Short mmCIF file of C-alpha atoms and ligand atoms in Angstrom, two decimals:
data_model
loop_
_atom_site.label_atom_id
_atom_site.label_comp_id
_atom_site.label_asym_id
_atom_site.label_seq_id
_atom_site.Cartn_x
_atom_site.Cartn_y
_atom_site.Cartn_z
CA UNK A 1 116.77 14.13 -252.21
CA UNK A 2 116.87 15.45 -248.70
CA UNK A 3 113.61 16.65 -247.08
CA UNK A 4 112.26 18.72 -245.64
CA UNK A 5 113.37 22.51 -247.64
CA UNK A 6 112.83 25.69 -246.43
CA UNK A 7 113.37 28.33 -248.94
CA UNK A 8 111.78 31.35 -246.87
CA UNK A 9 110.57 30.93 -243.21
CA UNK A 10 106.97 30.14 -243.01
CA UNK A 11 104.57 31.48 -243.80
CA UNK A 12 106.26 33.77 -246.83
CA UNK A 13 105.06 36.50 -248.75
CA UNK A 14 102.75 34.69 -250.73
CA UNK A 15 101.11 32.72 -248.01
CA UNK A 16 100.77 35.58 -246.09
CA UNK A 17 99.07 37.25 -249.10
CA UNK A 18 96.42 34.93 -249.64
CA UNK A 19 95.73 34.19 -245.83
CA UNK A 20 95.13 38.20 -245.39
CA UNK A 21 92.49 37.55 -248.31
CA UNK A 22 91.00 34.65 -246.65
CA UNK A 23 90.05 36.95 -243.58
CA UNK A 24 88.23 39.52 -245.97
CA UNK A 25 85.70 36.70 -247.57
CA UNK A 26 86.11 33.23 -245.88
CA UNK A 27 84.07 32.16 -242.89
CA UNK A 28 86.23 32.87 -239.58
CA UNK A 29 84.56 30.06 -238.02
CA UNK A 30 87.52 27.82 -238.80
CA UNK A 31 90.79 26.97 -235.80
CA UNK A 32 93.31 26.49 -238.34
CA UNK A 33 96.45 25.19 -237.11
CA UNK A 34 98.67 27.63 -238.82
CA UNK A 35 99.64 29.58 -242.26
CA UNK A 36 100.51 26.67 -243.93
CA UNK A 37 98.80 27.77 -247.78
CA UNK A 38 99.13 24.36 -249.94
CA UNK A 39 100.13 24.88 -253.71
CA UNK A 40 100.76 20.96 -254.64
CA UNK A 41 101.98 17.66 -253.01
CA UNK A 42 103.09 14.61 -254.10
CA UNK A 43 103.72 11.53 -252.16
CA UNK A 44 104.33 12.69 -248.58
CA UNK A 45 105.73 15.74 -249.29
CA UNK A 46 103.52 19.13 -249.44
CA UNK A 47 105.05 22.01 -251.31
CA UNK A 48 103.64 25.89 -250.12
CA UNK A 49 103.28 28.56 -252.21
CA UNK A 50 106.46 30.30 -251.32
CA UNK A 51 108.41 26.91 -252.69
CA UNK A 52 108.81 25.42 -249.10
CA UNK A 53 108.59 21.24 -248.96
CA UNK A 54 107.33 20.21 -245.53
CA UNK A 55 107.44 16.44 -244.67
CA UNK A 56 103.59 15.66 -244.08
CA UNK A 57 102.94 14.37 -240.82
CA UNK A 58 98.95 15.16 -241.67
CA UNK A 59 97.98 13.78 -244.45
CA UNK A 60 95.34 16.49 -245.03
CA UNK A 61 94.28 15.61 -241.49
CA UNK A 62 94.39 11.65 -242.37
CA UNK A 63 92.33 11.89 -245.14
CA UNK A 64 95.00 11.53 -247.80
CA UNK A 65 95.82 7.90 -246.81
CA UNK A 66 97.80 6.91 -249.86
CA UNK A 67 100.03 9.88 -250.28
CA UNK A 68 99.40 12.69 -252.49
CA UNK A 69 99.10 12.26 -256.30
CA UNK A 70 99.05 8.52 -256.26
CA UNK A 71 99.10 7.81 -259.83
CA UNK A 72 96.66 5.06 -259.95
CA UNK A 73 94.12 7.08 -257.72
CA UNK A 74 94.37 9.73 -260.06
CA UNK A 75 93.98 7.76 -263.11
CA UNK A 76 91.25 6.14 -261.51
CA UNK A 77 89.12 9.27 -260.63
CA UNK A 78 90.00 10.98 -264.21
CA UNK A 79 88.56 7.67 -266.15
CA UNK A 80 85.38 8.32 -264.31
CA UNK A 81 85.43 11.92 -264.65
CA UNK A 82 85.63 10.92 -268.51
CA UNK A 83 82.91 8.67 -267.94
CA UNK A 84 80.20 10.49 -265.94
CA UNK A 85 80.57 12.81 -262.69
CA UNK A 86 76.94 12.87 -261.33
CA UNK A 87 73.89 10.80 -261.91
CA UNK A 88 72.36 10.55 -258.49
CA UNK A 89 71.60 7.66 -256.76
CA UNK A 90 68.88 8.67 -254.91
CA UNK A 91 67.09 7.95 -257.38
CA UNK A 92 69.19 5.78 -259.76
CA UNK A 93 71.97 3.81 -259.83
CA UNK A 94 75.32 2.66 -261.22
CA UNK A 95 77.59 0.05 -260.69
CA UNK A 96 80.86 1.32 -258.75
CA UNK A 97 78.13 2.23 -255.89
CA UNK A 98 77.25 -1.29 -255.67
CA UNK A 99 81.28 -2.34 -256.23
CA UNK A 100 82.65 -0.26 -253.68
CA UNK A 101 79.66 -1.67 -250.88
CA UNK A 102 80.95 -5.49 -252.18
CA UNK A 103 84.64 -4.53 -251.64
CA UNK A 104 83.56 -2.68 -248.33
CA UNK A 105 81.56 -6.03 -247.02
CA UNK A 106 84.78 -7.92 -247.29
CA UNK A 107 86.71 -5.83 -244.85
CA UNK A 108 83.88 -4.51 -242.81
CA UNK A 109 84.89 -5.96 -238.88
CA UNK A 110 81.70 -8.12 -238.60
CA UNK A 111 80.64 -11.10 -239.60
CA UNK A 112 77.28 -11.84 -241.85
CA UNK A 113 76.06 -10.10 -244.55
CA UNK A 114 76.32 -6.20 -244.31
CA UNK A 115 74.40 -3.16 -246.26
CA UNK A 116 76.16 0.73 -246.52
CA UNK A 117 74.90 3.83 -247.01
CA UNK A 118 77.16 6.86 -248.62
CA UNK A 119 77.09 10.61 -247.29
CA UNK A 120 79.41 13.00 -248.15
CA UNK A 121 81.44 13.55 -244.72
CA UNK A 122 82.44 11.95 -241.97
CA UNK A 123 79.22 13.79 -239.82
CA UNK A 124 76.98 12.47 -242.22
CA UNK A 125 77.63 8.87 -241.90
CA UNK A 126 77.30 10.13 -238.01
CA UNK A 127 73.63 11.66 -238.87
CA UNK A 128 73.07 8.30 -240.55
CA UNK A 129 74.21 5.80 -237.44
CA UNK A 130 71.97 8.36 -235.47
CA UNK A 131 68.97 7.75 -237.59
CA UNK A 132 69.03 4.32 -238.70
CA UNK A 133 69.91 3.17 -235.00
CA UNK A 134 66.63 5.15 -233.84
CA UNK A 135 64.43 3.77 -236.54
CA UNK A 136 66.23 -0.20 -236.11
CA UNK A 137 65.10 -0.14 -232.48
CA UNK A 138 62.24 2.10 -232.12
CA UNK A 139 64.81 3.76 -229.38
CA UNK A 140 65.68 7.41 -229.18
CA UNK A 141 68.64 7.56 -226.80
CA UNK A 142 72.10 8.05 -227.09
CA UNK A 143 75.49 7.26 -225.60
CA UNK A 144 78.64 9.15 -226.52
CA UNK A 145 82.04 9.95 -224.56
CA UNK A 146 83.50 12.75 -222.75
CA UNK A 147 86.51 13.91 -225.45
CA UNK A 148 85.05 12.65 -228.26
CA UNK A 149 84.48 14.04 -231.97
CA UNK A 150 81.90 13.14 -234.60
CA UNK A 151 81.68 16.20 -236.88
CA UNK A 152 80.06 19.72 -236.82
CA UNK A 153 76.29 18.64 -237.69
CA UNK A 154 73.58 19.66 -235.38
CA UNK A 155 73.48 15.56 -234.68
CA UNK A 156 76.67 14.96 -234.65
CA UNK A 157 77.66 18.06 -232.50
CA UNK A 158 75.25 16.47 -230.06
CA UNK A 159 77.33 13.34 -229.58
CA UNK A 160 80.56 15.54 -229.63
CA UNK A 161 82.13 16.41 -226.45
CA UNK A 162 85.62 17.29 -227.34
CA UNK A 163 85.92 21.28 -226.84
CA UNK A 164 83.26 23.89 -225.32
CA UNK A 165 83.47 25.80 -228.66
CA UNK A 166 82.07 23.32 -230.62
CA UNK A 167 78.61 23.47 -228.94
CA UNK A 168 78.41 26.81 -227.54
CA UNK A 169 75.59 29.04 -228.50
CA UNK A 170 74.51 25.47 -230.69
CA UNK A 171 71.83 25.07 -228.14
CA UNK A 172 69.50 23.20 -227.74
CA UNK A 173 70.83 20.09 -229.21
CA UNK A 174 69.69 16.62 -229.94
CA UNK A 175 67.80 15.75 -226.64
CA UNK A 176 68.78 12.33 -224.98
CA UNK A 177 72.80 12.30 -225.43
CA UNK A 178 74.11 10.82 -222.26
CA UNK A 179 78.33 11.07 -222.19
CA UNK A 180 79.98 8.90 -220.56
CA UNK A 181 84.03 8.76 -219.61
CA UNK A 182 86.21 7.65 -221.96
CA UNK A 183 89.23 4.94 -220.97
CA UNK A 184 91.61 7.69 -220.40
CA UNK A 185 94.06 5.37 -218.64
CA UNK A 186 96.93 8.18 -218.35
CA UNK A 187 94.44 10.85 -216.80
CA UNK A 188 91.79 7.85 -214.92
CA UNK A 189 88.45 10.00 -214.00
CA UNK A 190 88.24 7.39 -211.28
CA UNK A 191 92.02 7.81 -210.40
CA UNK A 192 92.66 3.62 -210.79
CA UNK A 193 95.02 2.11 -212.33
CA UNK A 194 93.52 -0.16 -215.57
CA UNK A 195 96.13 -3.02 -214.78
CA UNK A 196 93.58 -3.69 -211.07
CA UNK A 197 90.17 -1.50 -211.87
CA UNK A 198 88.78 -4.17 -214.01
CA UNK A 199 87.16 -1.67 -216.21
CA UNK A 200 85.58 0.42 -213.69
CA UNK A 201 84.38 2.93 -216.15
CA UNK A 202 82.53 0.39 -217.76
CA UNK A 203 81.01 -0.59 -214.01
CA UNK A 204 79.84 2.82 -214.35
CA UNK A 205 77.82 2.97 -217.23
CA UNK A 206 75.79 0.25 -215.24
CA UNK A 207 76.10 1.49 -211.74
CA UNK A 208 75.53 4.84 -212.33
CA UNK A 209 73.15 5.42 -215.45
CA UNK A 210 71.47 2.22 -216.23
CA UNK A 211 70.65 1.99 -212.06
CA UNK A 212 69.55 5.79 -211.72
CA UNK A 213 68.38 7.62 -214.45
CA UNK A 214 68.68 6.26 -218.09
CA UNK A 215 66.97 3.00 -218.87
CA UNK A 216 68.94 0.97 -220.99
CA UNK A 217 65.73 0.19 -223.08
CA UNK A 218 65.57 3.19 -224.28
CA UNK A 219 69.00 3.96 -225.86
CA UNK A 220 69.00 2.63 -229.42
CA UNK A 221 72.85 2.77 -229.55
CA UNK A 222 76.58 4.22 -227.77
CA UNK A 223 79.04 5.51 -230.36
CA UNK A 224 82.25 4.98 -229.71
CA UNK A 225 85.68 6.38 -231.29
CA UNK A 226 88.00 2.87 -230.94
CA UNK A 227 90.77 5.37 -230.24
CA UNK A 228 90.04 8.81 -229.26
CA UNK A 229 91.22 11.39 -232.42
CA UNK A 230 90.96 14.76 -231.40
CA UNK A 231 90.14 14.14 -228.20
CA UNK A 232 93.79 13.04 -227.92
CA UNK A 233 94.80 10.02 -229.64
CA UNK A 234 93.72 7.88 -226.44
CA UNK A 235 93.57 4.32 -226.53
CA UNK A 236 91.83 2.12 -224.62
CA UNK A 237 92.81 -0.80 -222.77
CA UNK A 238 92.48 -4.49 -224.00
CA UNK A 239 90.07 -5.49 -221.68
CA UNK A 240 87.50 -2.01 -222.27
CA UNK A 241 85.51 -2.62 -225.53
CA UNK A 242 84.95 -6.96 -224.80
CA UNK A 243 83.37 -5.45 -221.48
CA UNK A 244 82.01 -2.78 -222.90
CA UNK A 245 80.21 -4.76 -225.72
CA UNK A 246 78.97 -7.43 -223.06
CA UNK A 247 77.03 -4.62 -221.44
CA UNK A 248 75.60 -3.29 -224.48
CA UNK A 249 74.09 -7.09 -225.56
CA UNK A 250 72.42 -7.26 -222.28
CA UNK A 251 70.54 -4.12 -223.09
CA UNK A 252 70.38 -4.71 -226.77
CA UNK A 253 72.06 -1.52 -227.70
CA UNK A 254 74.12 -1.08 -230.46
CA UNK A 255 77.37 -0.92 -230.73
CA UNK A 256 78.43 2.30 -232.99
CA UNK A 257 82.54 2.77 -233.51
CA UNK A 258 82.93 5.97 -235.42
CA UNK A 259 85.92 5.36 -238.09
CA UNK A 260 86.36 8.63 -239.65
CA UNK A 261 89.76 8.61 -238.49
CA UNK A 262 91.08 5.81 -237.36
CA UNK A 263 89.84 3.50 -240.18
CA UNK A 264 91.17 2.27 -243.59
CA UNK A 265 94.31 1.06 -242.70
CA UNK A 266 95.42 3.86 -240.29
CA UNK A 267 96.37 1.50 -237.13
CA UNK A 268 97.29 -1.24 -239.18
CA UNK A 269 94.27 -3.13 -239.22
CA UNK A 270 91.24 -2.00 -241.90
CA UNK A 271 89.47 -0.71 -238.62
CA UNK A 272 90.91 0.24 -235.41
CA UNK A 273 87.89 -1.77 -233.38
CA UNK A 274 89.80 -5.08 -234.69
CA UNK A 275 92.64 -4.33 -232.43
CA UNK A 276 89.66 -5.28 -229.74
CA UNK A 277 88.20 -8.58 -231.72
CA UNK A 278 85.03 -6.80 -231.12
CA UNK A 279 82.36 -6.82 -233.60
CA UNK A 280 80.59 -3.44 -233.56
CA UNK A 281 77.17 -3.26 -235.47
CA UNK A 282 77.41 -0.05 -237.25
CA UNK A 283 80.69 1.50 -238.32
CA UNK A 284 81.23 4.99 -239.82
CA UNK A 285 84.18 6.16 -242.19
CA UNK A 286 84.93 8.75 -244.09
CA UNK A 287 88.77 10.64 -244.44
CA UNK A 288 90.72 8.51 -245.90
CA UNK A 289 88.55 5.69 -247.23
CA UNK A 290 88.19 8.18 -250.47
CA UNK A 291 91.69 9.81 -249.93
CA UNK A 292 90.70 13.61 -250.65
CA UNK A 293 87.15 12.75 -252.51
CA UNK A 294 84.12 13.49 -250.47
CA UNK A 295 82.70 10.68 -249.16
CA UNK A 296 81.19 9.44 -245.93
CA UNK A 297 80.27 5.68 -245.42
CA UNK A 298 77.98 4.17 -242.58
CA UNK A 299 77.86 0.42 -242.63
CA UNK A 300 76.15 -2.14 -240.51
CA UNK A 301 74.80 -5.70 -240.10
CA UNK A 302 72.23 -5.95 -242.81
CA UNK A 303 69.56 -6.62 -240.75
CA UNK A 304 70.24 -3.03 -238.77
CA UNK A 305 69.17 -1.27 -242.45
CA UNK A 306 66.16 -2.33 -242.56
CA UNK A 307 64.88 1.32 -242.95
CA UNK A 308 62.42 1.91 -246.15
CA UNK A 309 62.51 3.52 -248.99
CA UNK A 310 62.19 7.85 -248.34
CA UNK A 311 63.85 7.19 -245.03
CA UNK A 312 67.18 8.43 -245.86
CA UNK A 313 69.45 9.39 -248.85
CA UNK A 314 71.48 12.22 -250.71
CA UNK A 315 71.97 13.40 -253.16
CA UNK A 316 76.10 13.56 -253.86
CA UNK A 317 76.13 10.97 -251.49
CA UNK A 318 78.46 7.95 -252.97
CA UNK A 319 78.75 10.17 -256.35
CA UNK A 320 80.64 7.94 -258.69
CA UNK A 321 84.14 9.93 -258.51
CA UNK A 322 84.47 9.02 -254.97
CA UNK A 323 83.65 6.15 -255.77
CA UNK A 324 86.21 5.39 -258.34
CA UNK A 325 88.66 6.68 -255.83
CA UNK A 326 87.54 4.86 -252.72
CA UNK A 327 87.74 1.67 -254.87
CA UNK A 328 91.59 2.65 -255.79
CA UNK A 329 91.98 3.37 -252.35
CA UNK A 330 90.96 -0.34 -251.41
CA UNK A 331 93.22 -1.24 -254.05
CA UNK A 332 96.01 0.63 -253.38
CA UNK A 333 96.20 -0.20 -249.40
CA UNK A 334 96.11 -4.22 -250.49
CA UNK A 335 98.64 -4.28 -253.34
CA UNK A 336 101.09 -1.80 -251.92
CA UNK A 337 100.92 -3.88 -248.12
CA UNK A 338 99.90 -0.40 -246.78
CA UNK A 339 98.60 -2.08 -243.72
CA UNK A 340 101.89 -3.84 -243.16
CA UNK A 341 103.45 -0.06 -243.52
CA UNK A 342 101.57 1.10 -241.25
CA UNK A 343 102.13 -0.86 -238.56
CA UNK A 344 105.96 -1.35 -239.27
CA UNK A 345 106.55 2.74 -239.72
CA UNK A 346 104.02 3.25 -236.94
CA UNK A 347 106.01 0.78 -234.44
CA UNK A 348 109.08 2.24 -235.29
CA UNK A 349 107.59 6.28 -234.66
CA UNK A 350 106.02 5.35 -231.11
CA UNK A 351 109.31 3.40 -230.11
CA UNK A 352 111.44 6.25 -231.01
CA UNK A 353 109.07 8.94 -229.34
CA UNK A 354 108.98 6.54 -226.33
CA UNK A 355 112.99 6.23 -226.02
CA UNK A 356 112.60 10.26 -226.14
CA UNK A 357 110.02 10.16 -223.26
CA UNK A 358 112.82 8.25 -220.92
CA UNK A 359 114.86 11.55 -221.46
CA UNK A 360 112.67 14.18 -222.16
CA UNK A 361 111.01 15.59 -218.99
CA UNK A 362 108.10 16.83 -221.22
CA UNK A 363 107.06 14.08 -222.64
CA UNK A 364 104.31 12.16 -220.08
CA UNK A 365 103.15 10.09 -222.43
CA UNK A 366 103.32 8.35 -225.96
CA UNK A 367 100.76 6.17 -227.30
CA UNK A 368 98.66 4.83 -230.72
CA UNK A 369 98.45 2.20 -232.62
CA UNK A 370 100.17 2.00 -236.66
CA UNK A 371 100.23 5.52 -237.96
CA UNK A 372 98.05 7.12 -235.18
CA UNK A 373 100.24 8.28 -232.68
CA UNK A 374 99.97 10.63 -229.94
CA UNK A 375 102.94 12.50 -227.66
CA UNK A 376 101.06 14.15 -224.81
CA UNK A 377 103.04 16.89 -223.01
CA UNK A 378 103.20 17.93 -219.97
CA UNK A 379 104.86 20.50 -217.88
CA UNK A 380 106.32 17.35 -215.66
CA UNK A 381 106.12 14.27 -215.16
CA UNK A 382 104.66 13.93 -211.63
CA UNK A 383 102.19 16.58 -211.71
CA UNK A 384 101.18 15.86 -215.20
CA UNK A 385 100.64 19.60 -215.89
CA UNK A 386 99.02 20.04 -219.21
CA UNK A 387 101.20 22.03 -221.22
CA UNK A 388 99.07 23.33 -223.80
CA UNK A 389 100.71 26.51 -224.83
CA UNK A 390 103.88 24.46 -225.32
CA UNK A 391 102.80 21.72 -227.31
CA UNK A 392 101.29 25.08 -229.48
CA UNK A 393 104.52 26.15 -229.80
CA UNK A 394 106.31 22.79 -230.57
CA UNK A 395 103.79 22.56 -233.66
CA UNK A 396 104.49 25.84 -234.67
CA UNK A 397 108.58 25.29 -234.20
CA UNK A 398 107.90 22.30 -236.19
CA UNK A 399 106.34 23.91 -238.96
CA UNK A 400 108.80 26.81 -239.75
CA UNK A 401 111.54 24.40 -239.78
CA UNK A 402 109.55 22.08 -242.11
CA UNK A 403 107.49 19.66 -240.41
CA UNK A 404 103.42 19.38 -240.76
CA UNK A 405 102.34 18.10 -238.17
CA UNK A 406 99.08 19.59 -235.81
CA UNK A 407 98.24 18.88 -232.03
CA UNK A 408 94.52 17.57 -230.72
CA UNK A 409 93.42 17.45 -226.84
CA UNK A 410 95.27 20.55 -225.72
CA UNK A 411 98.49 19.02 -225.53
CA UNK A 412 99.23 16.11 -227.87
CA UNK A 413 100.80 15.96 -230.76
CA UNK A 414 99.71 13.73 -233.13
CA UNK A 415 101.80 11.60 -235.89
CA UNK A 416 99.39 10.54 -238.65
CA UNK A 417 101.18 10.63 -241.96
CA UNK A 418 100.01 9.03 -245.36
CA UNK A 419 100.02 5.42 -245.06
CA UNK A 420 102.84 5.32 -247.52
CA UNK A 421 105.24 7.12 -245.07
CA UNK A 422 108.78 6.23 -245.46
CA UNK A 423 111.62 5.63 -242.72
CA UNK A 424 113.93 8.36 -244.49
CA UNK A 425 111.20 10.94 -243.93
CA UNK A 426 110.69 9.64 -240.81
CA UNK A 427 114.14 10.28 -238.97
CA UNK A 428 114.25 14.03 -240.08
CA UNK A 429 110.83 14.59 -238.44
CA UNK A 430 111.82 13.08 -235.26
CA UNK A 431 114.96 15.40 -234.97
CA UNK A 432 113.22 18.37 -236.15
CA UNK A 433 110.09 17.45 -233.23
CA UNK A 434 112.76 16.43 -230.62
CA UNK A 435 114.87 20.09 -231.76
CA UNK A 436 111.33 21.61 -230.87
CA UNK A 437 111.03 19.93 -227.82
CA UNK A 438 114.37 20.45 -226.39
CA UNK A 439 114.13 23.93 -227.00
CA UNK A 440 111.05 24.54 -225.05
CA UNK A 441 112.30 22.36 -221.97
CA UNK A 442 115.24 24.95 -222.46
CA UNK A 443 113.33 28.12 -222.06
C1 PLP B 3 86.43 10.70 -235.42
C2 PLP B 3 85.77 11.71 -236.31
N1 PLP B 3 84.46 11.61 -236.54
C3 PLP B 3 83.82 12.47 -237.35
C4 PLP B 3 84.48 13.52 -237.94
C5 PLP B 3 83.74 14.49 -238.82
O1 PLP B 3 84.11 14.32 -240.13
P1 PLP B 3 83.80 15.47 -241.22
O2 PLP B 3 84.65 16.63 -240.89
O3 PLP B 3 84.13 14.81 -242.53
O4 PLP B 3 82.35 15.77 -241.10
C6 PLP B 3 85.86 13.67 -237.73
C7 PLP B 3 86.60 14.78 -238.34
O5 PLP B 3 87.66 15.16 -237.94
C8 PLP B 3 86.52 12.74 -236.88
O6 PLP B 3 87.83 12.83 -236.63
#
């Protein structure tokens, strides 16, 4: 079976029916990428409601991590579903909470034991790293980066620093956020190049905030995304995070990598901060630990949670469906070598996008790591123009002819299928992206 098929151009009647609804009741607070209305999906293919089958290059904005419908995740979250849905553990417990933190402590990047707590969402394992780092070191500050995106919470928006409409009119927010640069090698604040700076931007953390005006006693911990999401899938060089983390231990600050997207297997590795042999001291995950159940995970050294009882909780937090599927999840990733996929399928996307960057003049640069993988474009190569309205309309080419796939920064386009992605889905997505492409270097 050939993919992708496009019955009627996109979005059809029907999608166009229920997005007109969606503007009468539903919250307009929402950037959606575009019409795409979602009647089922299987595997990595998502079917609308007009009968198109787009090739998923989102996987429900990497949250479905295993593919869609995986039979055993299904089966797995109907036999709890049969068993109980909700008994909350705030104030009780049962065992897959426990299971999923023992299967968790085997893969968490850190050594020693380790203790989790279970939101909901990806911003409220955020709210949690913000609150058990304050009460861990009696410390109230914060350090976050320039581009980067931890969720939609008054907390969380406060570490955030990826778009000016994410905080506008939000004011005032969390008190005591300091953001720094992030490694954004291709576009250097400092204008260096990372093979000679020797980490400069670390240099300045020290130089120009710990020296002036933000003693490093009184920041309880920096959060950093291991590779920037929708900031714009950057990632930093080898030698950032050792320095980075060197600085931090002299100041005994911790060391915070938020997860949400990058982790579970979506680089490769169970976390993308391995591809540093760093050991952060609180990591946060959510998307596709739970593939498409709602759950939010913040983990840490034990010693880190030594909060008390009262402190902190919720109520669906860790409710035992996502738990059953996080566990299948686990599962899934391990016997199905999803890890192995994703580096192998990964490799093979950023090679190909990089042989198109030697002969596309919009292409300025192609980077990631396993099956998160970023295309920025510009409007050339010398000026490094950001072309944002292009890279727009690339998505949106790519779309009507069949291909999901969504931008982040202004003007990247980002590959993050389902873990499970296969080669033969693979090549039609390149030609359809490289068809968009071509036809906007055209015009
Ligand atoms: C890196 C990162 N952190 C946090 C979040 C927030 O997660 P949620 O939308 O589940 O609150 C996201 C969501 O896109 C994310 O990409």
């Amino acid at each position: 079976m050939t993919y992708p098929k496009i019955k009627v151009t996109p979005p059809g009647p029907k999608a166009k029916a229920i997005v007109d609804r969606d503007a009468a009741v539903i919250s307009p607070s929402f950037g959606r990428a575009y019409p795409l209305v979602v009647e089922s999906a299987e595997g990595n293919i998502v079917r609308d409601v007009d009968g198109n089958e787009f090739i998923d290059m989102n996987a429900g904005l990497a949250v479905c991590s295993v593919g869609h419908g995986h039979p055993k995740l299904k089966e797995a979250i109907k036999d709890q579903v049969d068993k109980f849905i909700h008994y909350s553990y705030t104030d009780f417990y049962y065992d897959n909470y426990v299971e999923l933190g023992e299967e968790l402590a085997k893969i968490l990047p850190m050594g020693g034991d380790k203790k989790v707590f279970y939101g909901n969402s990806g911003a409220e394992a955020i709210e949690a790293a913000m609150k058990v780092s304050r009460w861990h070191t009696g410390r109230q500050g914060y350090i976050a980066y320039i581009g980067s995106f931890h969720g939609r919470t008054l907390g969380a928006v406060s570490l955030t620093a990826s778009k000016p409409y994410q905080r506008r009119r939000f004011a005032p927010l969390i008190p005591g956020v300091e953001h720094v640069f992030y490694p954004y090698c291709y576009r250097c604040p400092f204008n260096l190049d990372c093979d000679s700076c020797d980490m400069a931007c670390v240099d300045y953390i020290d130089d120009h905030l710990f020296h002036k005006y933000v003693p490093p006693e009184e920041v309880a911990m920096l959060i950093a995304e291991p590779i920037q999401g929708e900031g714009g899938y950057v990632v930093p060089p080898d030698a950032y995070f050792p320095k980075l983390k060197k600085l931090l231990d002299e100041h005994g600050i911790l060391f915070a990598v938020d997860e949400v997207q990058s982790g579970v297997g979506r680089t490769g590795k169970w976390f993308a901060i391995e591809h540093w042999g760093v050991e952060p001291d609180i990591v946060c995950v959510a998307k596709g630990i739970a593939a498409g159940m709602p759950l939010g995970v913040m983990a840490s050294k034990a010693e880190i949670q030594d909060w008390t009882p009262g402190s902190h909780a919720s109520t669906f937090g860790g409710n035992p469906v996502s738990c059953a599927a996080a566990l299948s999840v686990l599962d899934i990733i391990k016997t199905e070598d999803l890890l192995k996929n994703a580096e192998v399928e990964g490799g093979y996307i950023k090679k190909r996008l990089e042989e198109m960057m030697e002969v596309h003049p919009m292409i300025g640069d192609v980077r990631g790591k396993g099956l998160m993988v970023g295309v920025e474009v510009v409007k050339d190569k010398d000026s490094k123009e950001v072309a944002s309205k292009e890279t727009e309309e690339i998505m949106m080419d790519c779309f009507r002819n069949g291909l999901a796939i969504v931008n982040c920064g202004v003007n990247v386009i980002r590959w993050m299928p389902p873990l499970t992605i296969t080669r033969d889905l693979i090549d039609p997505s390149l030609e359809i992206f490289e068809k968009a492409l071509s036809k906007i270097e055209a015009a």
